CSV table of C-alpha atoms in Angstrom, one decimal:
chain,number,residue,atom,x,y,z
A,1,UNK,CA,-1.7,-14.0,-3.9
A,2,UNK,CA,-3.4,-12.4,-1.5
A,3,UNK,CA,-2.3,-9.8,0.8
A,4,UNK,CA,-3.4,-8.7,3.9
A,5,UNK,CA,-4.1,-4.9,4.9
A,6,UNK,CA,-4.7,-3.4,8.2
A,7,UNK,CA,-6.2,0.1,8.1
A,8,UNK,CA,-6.8,2.7,10.7
A,9,UNK,CA,-9.2,5.4,9.7
A,10,UNK,CA,-8.6,9.0,11.0
A,11,UNK,CA,-10.8,9.5,14.3
A,12,UNK,CA,-11.6,5.6,14.8
A,13,UNK,CA,-9.6,3.6,17.4
A,14,UNK,CA,-10.0,0.2,16.1
A,15,UNK,CA,-8.1,-1.4,12.9
A,16,UNK,CA,-9.9,-3.3,10.2
A,17,UNK,CA,-8.2,-5.7,8.0
A,18,UNK,CA,-8.9,-6.1,4.3
A,19,UNK,CA,-7.4,-7.8,1.7
A,20,UNK,CA,-5.8,-7.6,-2.0
A,21,UNK,CA,-6.3,-10.3,-4.0
A,22,UNK,CA,-5.5,-11.7,-7.3
A,23,UNK,CA,-1.8,-10.6,-7.5
A,24,UNK,CA,-0.1,-12.3,-10.4
A,25,UNK,CA,3.3,-12.8,-8.7
A,26,UNK,CA,4.6,-13.7,-4.9
A,27,UNK,CA,6.3,-10.7,-3.9
A,28,UNK,CA,9.8,-12.1,-4.5
A,29,UNK,CA,9.1,-11.8,-8.4
A,30,UNK,CA,7.1,-8.5,-8.2
A,31,UNK,CA,7.7,-6.2,-11.1
A,32,UNK,CA,6.8,-2.3,-10.9
A,33,UNK,CA,2.9,-3.1,-12.0
A,34,UNK,CA,2.5,-5.5,-9.1
A,35,UNK,CA,3.6,-2.9,-6.2
A,36,UNK,CA,1.5,-0.4,-8.3
A,37,UNK,CA,-1.6,-2.5,-7.9
A,38,UNK,CA,-0.7,-3.2,-4.4
A,39,UNK,CA,-0.4,0.5,-3.5
A,40,UNK,CA,-3.7,1.4,-5.3
A,41,UNK,CA,-5.5,-1.4,-3.9
A,42,UNK,CA,-4.5,0.1,-0.2
A,43,UNK,CA,-5.5,3.3,-1.0
A,44,UNK,CA,-8.9,1.5,-2.7
A,45,UNK,CA,-9.0,-0.3,0.5
A,46,UNK,CA,-9.1,2.9,2.9
A,47,UNK,CA,-11.6,4.5,0.8
A,48,UNK,CA,-14.1,1.8,0.5
A,49,UNK,CA,-13.7,1.3,4.1
A,50,UNK,CA,-14.7,5.1,5.0
A,51,UNK,CA,-17.0,5.4,1.9
A,52,UNK,CA,-18.8,2.1,1.3
A,53,UNK,CA,-21.5,3.4,-1.4
A,54,UNK,CA,-18.6,5.2,-3.3
A,55,UNK,CA,-17.2,2.3,-5.1
A,56,UNK,CA,-16.5,4.4,-8.3
A,57,UNK,CA,-13.8,6.5,-7.0
A,58,UNK,CA,-10.7,6.8,-9.0
A,59,UNK,CA,-7.5,6.2,-7.1
A,60,UNK,CA,-4.2,8.2,-7.8
A,61,UNK,CA,-0.9,7.6,-6.5
A,62,UNK,CA,-0.2,11.0,-4.9
A,63,UNK,CA,0.1,12.6,-1.9
A,64,UNK,CA,0.9,9.6,0.1
A,65,UNK,CA,3.5,9.3,2.6
A,66,UNK,CA,5.3,5.7,2.8
A,67,UNK,CA,7.8,3.5,4.0
A,68,UNK,CA,9.1,-0.3,3.9
A,69,UNK,CA,9.9,-1.6,7.2
A,70,UNK,CA,11.1,-5.0,8.6
A,71,UNK,CA,8.6,-7.1,10.2
A,72,UNK,CA,9.6,-8.6,13.1
A,73,UNK,CA,8.3,-12.3,12.3
A,74,UNK,CA,10.2,-11.7,9.0
A,75,UNK,CA,9.5,-10.1,5.5
A,76,UNK,CA,8.4,-6.4,5.3
A,77,UNK,CA,5.3,-4.5,5.5
A,78,UNK,CA,4.4,-1.1,2.9
A,79,UNK,CA,3.1,1.6,5.7
A,80,UNK,CA,0.8,4.1,3.9
A,81,UNK,CA,-0.5,7.4,5.4
A,82,UNK,CA,-3.0,10.1,4.1
A,83,UNK,CA,-5.6,12.3,5.4
A,84,UNK,CA,-8.2,9.5,5.4
A,85,UNK,CA,-6.1,7.4,7.9
A,86,UNK,CA,-2.9,4.9,7.7
A,87,UNK,CA,-2.8,1.3,6.1
A,88,UNK,CA,-0.2,-1.6,6.6
A,89,UNK,CA,0.5,-4.2,3.8
A,90,UNK,CA,2.1,-7.3,4.6
A,91,UNK,CA,4.1,-8.9,5.9
A,92,UNK,CA,5.7,-9.6,2.5
A,93,UNK,CA,8.5,-11.9,1.5
A,94,UNK,CA,10.5,-8.9,-0.6
A,95,UNK,CA,13.9,-7.6,0.0
A,96,UNK,CA,13.6,-4.2,1.5
A,97,UNK,CA,15.8,-2.2,-0.7
A,98,UNK,CA,14.1,-3.8,-3.8
A,99,UNK,CA,10.7,-2.9,-2.9
A,100,UNK,CA,11.3,0.6,-2.0
A,101,UNK,CA,13.2,1.0,-5.2
A,102,UNK,CA,10.2,-0.2,-6.9
A,103,UNK,CA,7.7,1.9,-5.3
A,104,UNK,CA,9.9,4.9,-5.7
A,105,UNK,CA,9.6,4.1,-9.5
A,106,UNK,CA,6.0,3.7,-9.6
A,107,UNK,CA,5.5,7.1,-7.9
A,108,UNK,CA,7.7,8.7,-10.1
A,109,UNK,CA,5.8,7.2,-13.2
A,110,UNK,CA,2.7,8.5,-11.8
A,111,UNK,CA,4.1,12.0,-11.7
A,112,UNK,CA,4.5,11.9,-8.0
A,113,UNK,CA,8.2,13.1,-6.9
A,114,UNK,CA,8.7,11.3,-3.9
A,115,UNK,CA,10.3,13.1,-0.7
A,116,UNK,CA,13.7,12.6,0.0
A,117,UNK,CA,12.3,12.4,3.7
A,118,UNK,CA,11.1,9.1,5.4
A,119,UNK,CA,8.0,9.9,7.3
């Protein structure tokens, strides 16, 4: 399974599309480890776009603002924002509340306490 990711780096006015490849399951069958891989993949794609010569960067799931939104043509998207910019992955065919619950668990498991505020 491949998930497209649209990336906007801060200070640029164009988006670039990358992909997260080799996910083991379709979104409707995702487990927490799949969500972890997608979030990490989104952050890695942003970093590689900004710093193409730094492929060894360690990616940590902290300090991100996130939201899951319905996609107008069906499914949902995951949007994250960090100081570097923003990324949107999807559309994904998964129930919004199920994905939100998995993201919350994944971020708690990485030592991050997610905010009750949706940004």
